[in-house]
Coordinates of N, CA, C and O in Angstrom, one line a residue:
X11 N 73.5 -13.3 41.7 CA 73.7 -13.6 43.1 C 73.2 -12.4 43.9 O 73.6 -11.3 43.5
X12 N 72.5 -12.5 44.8 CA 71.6 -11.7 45.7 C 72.8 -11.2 47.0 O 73.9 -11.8 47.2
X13 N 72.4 -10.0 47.9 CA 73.2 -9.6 48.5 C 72.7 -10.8 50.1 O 73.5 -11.1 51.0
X14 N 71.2 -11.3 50.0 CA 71.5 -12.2 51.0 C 71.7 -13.8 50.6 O 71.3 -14.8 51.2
X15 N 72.6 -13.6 49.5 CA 73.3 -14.7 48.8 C 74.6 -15.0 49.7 O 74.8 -16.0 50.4
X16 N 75.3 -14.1 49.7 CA 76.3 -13.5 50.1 C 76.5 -14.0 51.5 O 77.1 -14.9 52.1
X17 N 75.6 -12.6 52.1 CA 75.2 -12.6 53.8 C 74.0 -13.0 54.0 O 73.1 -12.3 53.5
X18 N 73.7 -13.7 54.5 CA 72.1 -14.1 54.9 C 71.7 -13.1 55.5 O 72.5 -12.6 56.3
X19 N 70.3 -12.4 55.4 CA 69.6 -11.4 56.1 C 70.2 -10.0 55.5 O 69.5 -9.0 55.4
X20 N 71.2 -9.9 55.1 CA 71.5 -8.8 54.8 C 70.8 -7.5 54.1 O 71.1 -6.4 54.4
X21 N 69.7 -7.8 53.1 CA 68.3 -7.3 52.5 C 67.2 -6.8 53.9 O 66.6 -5.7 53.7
X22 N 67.1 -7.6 55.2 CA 66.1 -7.6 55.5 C 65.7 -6.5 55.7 O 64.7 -6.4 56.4
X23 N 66.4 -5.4 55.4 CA 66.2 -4.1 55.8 C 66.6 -3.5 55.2 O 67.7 -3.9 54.8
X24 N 66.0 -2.0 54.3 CA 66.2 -1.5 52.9 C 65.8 0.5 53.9 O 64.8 0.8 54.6
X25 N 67.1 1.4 53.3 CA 66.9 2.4 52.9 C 67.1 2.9 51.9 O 68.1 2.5 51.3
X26 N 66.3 4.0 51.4 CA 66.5 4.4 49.8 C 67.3 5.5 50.0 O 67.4 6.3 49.0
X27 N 68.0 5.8 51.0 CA 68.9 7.0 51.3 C 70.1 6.4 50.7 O 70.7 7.1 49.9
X28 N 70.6 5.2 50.8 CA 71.4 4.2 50.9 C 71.7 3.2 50.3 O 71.9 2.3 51.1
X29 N 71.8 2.8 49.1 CA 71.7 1.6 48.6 C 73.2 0.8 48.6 O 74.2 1.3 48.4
X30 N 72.9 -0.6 49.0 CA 74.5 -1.4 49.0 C 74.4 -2.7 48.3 O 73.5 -3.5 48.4
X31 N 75.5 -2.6 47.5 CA 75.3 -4.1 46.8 C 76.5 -4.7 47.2 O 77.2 -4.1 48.0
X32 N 76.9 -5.9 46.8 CA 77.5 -6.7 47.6 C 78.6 -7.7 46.6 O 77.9 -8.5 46.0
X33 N 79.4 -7.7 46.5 CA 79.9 -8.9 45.6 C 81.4 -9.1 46.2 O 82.3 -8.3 46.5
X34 N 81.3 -10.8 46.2 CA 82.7 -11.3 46.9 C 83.2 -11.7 46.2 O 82.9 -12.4 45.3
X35 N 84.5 -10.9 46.6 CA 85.9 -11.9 45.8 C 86.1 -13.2 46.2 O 86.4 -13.6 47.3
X36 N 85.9 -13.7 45.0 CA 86.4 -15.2 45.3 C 87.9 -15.7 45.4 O 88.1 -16.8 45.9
X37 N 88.8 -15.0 44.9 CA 90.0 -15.2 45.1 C 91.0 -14.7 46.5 O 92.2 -15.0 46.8
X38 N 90.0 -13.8 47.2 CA 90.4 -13.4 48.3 C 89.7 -14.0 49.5 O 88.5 -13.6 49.4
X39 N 89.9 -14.8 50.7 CA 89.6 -15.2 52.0 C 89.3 -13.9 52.6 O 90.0 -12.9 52.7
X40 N 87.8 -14.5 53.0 CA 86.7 -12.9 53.4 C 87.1 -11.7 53.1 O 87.3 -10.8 53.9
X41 N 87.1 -11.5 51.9 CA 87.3 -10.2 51.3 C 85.9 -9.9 50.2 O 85.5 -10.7 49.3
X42 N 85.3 -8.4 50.6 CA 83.8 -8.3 50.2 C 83.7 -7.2 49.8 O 84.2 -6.3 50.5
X43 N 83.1 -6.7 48.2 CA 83.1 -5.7 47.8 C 81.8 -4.8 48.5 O 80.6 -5.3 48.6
X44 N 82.1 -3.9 48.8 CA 80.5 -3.0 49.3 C 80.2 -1.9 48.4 O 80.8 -0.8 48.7
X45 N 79.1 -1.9 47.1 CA 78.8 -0.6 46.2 C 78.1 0.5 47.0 O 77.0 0.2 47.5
X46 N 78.6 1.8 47.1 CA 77.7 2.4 48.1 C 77.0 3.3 47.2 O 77.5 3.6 46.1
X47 N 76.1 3.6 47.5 CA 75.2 4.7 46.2 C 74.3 5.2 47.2 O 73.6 4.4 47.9
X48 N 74.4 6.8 47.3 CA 73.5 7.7 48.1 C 74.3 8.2 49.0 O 75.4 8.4 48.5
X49 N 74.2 8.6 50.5 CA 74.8 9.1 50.9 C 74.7 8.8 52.6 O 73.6 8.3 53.0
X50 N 75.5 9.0 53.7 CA 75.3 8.6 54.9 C 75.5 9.7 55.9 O 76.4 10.5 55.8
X51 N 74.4 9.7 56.8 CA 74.3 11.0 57.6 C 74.2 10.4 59.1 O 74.8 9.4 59.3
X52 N 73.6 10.9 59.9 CA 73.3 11.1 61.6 C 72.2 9.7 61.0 O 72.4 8.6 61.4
X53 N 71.0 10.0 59.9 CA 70.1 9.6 60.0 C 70.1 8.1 59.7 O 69.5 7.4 60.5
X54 N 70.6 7.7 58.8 CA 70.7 6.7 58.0 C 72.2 5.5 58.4 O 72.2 4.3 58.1
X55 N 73.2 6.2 59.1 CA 74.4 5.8 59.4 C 74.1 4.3 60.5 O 75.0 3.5 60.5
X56 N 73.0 4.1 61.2 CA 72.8 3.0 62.1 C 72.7 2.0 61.3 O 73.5 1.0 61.3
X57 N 71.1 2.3 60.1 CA 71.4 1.7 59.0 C 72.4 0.5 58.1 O 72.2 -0.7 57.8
X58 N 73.7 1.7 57.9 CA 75.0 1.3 57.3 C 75.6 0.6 58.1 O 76.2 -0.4 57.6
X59 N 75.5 0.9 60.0 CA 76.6 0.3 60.7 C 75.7 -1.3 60.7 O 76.4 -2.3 60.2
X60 N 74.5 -1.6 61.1 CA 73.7 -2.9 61.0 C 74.1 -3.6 59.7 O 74.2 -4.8 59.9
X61 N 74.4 -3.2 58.4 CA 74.5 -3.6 57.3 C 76.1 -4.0 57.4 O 76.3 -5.0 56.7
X62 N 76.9 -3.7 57.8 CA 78.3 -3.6 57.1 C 78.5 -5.1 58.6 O 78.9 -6.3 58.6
X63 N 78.0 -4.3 59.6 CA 77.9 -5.2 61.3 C 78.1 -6.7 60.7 O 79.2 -7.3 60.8
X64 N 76.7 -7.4 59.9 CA 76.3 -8.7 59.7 C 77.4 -9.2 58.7 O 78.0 -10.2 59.0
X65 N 77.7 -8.5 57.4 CA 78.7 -9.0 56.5 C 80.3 -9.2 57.4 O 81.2 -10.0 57.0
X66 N 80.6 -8.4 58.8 CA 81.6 -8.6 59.2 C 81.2 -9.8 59.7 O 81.9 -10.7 59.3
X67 N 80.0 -10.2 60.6 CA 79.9 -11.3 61.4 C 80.2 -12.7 60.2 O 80.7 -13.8 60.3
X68 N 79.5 -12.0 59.2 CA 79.5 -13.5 58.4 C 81.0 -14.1 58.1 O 81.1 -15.2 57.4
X69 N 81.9 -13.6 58.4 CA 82.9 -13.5 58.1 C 84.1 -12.9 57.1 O 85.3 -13.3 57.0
X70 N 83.4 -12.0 56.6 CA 84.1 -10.7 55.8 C 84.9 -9.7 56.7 O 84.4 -8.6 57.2
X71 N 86.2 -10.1 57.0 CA 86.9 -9.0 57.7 C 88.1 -8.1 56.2 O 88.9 -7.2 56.6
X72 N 88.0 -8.3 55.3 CA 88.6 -7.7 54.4 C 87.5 -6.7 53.4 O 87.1 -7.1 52.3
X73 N 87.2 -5.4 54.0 CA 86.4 -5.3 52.9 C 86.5 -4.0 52.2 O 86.8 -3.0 52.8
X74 N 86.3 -3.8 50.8 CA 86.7 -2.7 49.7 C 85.0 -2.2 50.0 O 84.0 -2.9 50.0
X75 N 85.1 -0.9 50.1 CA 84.2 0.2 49.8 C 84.1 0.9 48.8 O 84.5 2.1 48.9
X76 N 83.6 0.4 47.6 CA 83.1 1.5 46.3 C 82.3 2.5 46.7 O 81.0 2.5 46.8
X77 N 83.4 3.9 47.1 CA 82.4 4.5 47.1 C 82.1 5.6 45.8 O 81.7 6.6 46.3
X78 N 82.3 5.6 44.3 CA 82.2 6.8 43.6 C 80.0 6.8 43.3 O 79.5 7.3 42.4
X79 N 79.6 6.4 44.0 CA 78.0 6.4 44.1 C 77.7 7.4 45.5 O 76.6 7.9 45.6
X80 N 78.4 7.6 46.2 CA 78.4 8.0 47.6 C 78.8 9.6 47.1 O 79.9 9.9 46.8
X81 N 77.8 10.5 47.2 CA 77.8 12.1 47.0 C 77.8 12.6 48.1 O 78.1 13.8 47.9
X82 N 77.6 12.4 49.8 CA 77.7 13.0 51.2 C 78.2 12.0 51.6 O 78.2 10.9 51.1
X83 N 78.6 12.4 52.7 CA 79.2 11.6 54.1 C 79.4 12.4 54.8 O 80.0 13.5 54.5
X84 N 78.7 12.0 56.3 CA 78.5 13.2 57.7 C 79.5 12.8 57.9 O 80.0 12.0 57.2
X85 N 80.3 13.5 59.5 CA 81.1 12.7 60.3 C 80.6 11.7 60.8 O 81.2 10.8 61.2
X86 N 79.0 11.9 60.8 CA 79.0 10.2 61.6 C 78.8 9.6 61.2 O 78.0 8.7 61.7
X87 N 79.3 9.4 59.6 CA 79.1 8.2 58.2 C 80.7 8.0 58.7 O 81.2 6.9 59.0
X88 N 81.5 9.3 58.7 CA 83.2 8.6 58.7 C 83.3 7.9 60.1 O 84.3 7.2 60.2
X89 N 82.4 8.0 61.2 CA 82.6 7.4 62.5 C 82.2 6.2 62.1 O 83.1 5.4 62.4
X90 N 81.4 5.5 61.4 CA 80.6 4.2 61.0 C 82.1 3.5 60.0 O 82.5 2.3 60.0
X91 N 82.7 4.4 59.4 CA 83.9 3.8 58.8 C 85.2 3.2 59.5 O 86.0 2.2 59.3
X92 N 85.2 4.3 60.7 CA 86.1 4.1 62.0 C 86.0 2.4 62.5 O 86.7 1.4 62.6
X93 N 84.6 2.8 62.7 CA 84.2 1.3 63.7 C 84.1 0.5 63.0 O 84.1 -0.6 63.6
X94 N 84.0 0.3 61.7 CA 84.6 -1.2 61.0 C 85.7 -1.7 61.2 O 86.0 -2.8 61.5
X95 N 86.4 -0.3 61.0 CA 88.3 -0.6 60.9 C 88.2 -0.9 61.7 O 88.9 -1.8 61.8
X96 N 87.5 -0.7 63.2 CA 88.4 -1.1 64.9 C 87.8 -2.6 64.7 O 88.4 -3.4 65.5
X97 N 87.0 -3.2 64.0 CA 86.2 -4.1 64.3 C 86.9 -5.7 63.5 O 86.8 -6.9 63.9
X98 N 87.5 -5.2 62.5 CA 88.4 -6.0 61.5 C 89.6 -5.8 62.0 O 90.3 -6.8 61.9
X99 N 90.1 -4.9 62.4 CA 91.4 -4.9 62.9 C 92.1 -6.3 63.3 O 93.0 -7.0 62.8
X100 N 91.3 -6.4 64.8 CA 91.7 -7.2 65.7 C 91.7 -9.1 64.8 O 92.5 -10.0 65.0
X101 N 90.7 -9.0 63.9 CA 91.0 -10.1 63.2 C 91.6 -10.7 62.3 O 91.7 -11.9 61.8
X102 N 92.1 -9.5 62.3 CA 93.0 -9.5 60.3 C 93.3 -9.2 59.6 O 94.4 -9.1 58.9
X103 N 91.9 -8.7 59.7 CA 91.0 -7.9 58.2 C 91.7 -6.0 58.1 O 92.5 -5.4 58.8
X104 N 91.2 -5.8 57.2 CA 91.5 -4.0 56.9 C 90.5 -3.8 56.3 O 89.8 -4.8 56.1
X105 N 90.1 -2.5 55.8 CA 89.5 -2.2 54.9 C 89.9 -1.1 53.8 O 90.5 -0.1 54.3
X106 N 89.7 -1.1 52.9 CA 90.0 0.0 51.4 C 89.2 0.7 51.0 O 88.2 -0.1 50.8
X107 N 88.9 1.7 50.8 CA 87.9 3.0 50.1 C 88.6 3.3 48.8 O 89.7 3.7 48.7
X108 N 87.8 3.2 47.7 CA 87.4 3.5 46.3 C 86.6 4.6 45.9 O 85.5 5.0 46.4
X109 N 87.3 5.0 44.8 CA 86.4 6.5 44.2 C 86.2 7.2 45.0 O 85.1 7.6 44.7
X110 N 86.6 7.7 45.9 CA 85.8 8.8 46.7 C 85.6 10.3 46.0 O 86.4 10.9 45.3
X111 N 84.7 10.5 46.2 CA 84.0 12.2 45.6 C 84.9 13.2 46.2 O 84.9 13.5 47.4
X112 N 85.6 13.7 45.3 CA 86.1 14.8 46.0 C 85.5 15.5 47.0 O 86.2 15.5 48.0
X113 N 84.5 16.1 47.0 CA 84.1 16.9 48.6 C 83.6 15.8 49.7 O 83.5 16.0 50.9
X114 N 83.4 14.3 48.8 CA 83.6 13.9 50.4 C 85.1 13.5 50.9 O 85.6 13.8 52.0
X115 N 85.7 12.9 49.9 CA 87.1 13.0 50.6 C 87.4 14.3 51.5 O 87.7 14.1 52.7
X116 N 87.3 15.6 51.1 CA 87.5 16.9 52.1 C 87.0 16.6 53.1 O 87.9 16.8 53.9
X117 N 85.9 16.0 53.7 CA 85.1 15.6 55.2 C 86.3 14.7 55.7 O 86.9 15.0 56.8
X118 N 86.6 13.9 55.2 CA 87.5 13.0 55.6 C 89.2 13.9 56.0 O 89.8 14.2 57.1
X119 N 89.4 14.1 55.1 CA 90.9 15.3 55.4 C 90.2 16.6 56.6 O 91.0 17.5 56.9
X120 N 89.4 16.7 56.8 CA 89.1 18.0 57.4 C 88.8 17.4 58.7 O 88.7 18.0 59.8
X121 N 88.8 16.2 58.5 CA 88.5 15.7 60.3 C 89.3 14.7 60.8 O 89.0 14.0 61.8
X122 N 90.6 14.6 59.9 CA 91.8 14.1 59.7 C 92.1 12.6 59.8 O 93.0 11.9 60.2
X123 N 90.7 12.5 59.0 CA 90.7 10.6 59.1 C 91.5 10.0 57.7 O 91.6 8.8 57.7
X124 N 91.9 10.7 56.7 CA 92.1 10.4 55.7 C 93.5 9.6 55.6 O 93.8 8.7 54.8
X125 N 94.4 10.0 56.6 CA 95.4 8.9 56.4 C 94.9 7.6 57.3 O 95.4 6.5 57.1
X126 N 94.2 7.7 58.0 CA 93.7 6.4 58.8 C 93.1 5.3 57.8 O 92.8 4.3 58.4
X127 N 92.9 5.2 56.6 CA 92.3 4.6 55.6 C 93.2 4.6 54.5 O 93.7 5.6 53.9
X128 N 93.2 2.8 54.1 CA 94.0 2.5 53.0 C 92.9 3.0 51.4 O 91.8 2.5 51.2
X129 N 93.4 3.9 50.8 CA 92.2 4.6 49.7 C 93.2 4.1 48.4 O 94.2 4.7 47.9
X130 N 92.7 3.0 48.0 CA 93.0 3.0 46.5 C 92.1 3.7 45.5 O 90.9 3.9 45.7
X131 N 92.9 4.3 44.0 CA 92.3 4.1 43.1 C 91.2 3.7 42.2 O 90.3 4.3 41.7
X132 N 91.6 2.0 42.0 CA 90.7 1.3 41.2 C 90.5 -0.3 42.2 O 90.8 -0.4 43.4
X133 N 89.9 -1.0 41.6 CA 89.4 -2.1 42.1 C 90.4 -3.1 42.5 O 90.3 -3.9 43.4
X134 N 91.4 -2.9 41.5 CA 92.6 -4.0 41.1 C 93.3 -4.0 42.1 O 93.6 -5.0 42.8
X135 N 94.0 -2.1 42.6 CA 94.7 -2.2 43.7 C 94.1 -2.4 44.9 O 94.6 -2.8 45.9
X136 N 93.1 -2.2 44.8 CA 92.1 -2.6 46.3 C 92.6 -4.5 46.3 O 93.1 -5.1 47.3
X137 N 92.4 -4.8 45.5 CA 92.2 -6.4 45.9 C 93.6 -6.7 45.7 O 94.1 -7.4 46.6
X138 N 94.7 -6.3 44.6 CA 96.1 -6.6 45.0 C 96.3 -6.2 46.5 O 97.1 -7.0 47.1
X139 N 95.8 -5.3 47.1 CA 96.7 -4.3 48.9 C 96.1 -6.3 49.7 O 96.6 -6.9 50.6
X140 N 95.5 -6.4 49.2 CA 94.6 -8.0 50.4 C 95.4 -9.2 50.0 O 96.0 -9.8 50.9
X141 N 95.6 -9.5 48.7 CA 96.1 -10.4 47.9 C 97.9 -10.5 49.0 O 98.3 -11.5 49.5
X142 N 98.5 -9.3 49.1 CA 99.5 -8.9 49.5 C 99.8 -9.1 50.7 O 100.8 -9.7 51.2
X143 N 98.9 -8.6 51.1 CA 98.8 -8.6 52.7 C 99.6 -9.5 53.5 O 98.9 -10.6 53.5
X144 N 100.6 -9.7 54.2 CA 101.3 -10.7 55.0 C 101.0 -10.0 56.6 O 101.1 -8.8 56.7
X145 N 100.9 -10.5 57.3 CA 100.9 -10.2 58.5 C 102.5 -10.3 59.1 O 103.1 -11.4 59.2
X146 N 103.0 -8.8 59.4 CA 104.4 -8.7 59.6 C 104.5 -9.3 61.2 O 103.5 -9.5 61.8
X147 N 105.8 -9.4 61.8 CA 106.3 -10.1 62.9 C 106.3 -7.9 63.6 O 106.5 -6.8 62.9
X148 N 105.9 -8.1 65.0 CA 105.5 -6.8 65.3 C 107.3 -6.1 66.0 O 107.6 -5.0 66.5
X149 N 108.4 -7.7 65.8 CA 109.6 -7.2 66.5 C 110.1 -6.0 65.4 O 110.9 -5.1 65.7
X150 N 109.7 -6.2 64.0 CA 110.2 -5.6 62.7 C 110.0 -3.9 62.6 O 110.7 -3.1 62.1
X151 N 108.7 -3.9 63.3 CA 107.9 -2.3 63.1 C 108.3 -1.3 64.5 O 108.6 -0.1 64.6
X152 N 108.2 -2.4 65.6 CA 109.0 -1.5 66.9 C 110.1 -1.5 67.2 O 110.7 -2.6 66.9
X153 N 110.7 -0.1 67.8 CA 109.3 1.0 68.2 C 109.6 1.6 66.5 O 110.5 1.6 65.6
X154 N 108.2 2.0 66.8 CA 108.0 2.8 65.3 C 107.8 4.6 66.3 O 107.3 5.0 67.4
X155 N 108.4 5.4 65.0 CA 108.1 6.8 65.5 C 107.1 7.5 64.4 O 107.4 7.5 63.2
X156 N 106.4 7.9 64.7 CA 105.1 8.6 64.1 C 104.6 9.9 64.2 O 105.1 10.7 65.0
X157 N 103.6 10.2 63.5 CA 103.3 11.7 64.0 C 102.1 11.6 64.9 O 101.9 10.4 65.3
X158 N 101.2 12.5 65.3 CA 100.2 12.0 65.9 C 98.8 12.9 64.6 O 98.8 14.1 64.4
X159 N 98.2 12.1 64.1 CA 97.5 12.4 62.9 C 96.0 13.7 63.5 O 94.9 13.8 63.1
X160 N 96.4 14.2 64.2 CA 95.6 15.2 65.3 C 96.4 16.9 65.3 O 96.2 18.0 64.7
X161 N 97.3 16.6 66.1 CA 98.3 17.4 66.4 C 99.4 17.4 65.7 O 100.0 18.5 65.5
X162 N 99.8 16.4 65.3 CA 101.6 16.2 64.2 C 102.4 16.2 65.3 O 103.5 16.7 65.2
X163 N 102.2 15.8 66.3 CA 103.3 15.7 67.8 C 104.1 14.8 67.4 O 103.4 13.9 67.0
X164 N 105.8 14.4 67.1 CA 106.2 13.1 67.3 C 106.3 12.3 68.0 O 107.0 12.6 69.0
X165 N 105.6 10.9 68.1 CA 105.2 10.1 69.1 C 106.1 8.7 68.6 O 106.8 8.4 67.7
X166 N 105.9 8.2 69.6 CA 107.2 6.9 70.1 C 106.1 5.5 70.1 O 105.1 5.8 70.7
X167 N 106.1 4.6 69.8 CA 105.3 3.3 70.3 C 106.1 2.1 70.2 O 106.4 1.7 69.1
X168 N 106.5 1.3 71.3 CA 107.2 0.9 71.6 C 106.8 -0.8 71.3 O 107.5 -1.8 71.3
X169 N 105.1 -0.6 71.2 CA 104.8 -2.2 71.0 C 103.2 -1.5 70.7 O 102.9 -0.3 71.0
X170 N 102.5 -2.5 70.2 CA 100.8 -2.7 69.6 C 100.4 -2.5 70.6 O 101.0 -2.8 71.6
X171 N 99.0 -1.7 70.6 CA 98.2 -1.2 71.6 C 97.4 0.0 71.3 O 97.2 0.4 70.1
X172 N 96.7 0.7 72.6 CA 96.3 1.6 72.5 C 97.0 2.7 74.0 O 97.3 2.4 75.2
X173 N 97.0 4.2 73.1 CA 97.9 5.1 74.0 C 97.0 6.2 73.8 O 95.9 6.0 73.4
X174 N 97.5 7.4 74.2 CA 97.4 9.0 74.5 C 98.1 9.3 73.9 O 99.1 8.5 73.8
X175 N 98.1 10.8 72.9 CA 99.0 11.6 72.6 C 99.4 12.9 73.9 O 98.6 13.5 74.6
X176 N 100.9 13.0 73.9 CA 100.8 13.5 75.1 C 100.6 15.0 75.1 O 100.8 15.8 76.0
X177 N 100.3 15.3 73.6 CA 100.3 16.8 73.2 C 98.7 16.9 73.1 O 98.2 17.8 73.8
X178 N 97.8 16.2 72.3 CA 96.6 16.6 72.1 C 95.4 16.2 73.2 O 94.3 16.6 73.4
X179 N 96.2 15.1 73.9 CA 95.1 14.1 74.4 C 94.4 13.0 73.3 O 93.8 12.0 73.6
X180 N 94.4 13.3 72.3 CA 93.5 12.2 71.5 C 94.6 10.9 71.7 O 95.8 10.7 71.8
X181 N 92.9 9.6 71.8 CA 93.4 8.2 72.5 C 93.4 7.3 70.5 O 92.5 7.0 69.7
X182 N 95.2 7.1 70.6 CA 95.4 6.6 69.5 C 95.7 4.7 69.6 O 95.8 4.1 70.7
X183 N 95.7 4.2 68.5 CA 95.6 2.5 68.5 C 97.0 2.0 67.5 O 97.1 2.3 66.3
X184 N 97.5 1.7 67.8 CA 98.7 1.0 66.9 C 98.7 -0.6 66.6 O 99.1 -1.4 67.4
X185 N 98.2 -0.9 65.8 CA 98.4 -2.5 65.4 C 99.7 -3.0 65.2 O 100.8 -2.3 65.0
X186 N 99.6 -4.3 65.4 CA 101.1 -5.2 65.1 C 102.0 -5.1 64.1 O 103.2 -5.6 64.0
X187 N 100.9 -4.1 62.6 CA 102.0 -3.9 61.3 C 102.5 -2.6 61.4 O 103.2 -2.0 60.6
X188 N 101.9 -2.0 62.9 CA 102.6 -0.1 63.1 C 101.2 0.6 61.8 O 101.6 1.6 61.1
X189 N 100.5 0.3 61.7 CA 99.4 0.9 61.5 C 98.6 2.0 62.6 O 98.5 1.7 63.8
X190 N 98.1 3.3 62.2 CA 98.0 4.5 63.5 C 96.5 4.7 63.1 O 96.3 5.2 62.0
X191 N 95.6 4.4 64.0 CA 94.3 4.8 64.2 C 93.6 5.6 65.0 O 94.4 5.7 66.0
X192 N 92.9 6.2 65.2 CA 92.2 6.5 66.5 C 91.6 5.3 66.9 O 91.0 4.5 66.3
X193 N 92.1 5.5 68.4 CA 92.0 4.3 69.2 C 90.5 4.4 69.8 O 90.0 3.6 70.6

């Protein structure tokens, strides 16, 4: 099965900076594996965001990221990661990151995105965290008290949305399961 098996069009555009393969779980409702092999920069990252863009539209809001193929990632490969999650959020969906390379995980911790992303291990727990997944009642999680994943300020959220930290300024997002993003 072909990756515009999958997603239609998804092929129509090829970097060798970049390669992505594609394979759906069939036991999971829109849940889509993405193999990443190479690396994502300033240059190539429009690329990734067009590619990942159409598999969301096709209706993949659940998707696991292999990435132990993936040797760089800029910050504006972890911004292209951001904007998935804001993108599946609202639907449902989440996303999971696999294997990551140790020095790129550091990019990630060093620009303090690393708790903002569910990072399994192996494949299994990636697709058990989806399999699991219940969408909680949002009276259960508020208010939830948190840190602010910027500054460590303790912050208060009293209901789903998006706010300010009142120590850093960074504009943060709280979903309905008390999940903490940059907003």
């Amino acid at each position: 099965m072909t990756n515009n098996d999958i997603v239609p069009g998804f092929d129509d555009e090829k970097d060798d900076s970049l390669k992505i393969k594609l394979e759906k779980v069939h036991d999971v409702e829109g849940c889509l594996i993405l193999y990443l092999t190479g690396y994502i920069d300033t240059y190539n990252s429009n690329y990734f965001q067009k590619r990942v863009a159409k598999a969301i539209e096709a209706g993949f809001i659940r998707l696991i990221f292999q990435c132990g193929g993936l040797n760089y990632v800029s910050s504006t490969g972890i911004g292209s990661f951001t904007a998935f999650l804001k993108s599946v959020k609202p639907r449902g969906g989440d996303l999971v990151l696999l294997e990551i390379q140790p020095k790129v995980y550091e990019v990630f911790q060093l620009l303090g995105f690393s708790q903002f992303f569910n990072i399994k291990e192996n494949l299994e727990d990636a697709i058990s965290f989806f399999r699991s997944a219940v969408p909680t009642e949002s009276s259960s999680v508020f208010p939830k008290i948190f840190s602010c994943p910027i500054c460590s300020k303790k912050l208060k959220a009293v209901k789903a949305g998006r706010f300010r930290c009142s120590e850093c300024k960074t504009i943060l997002a709280i979903d309905n399961a008390g999940q903490v993003f940059l907003g």
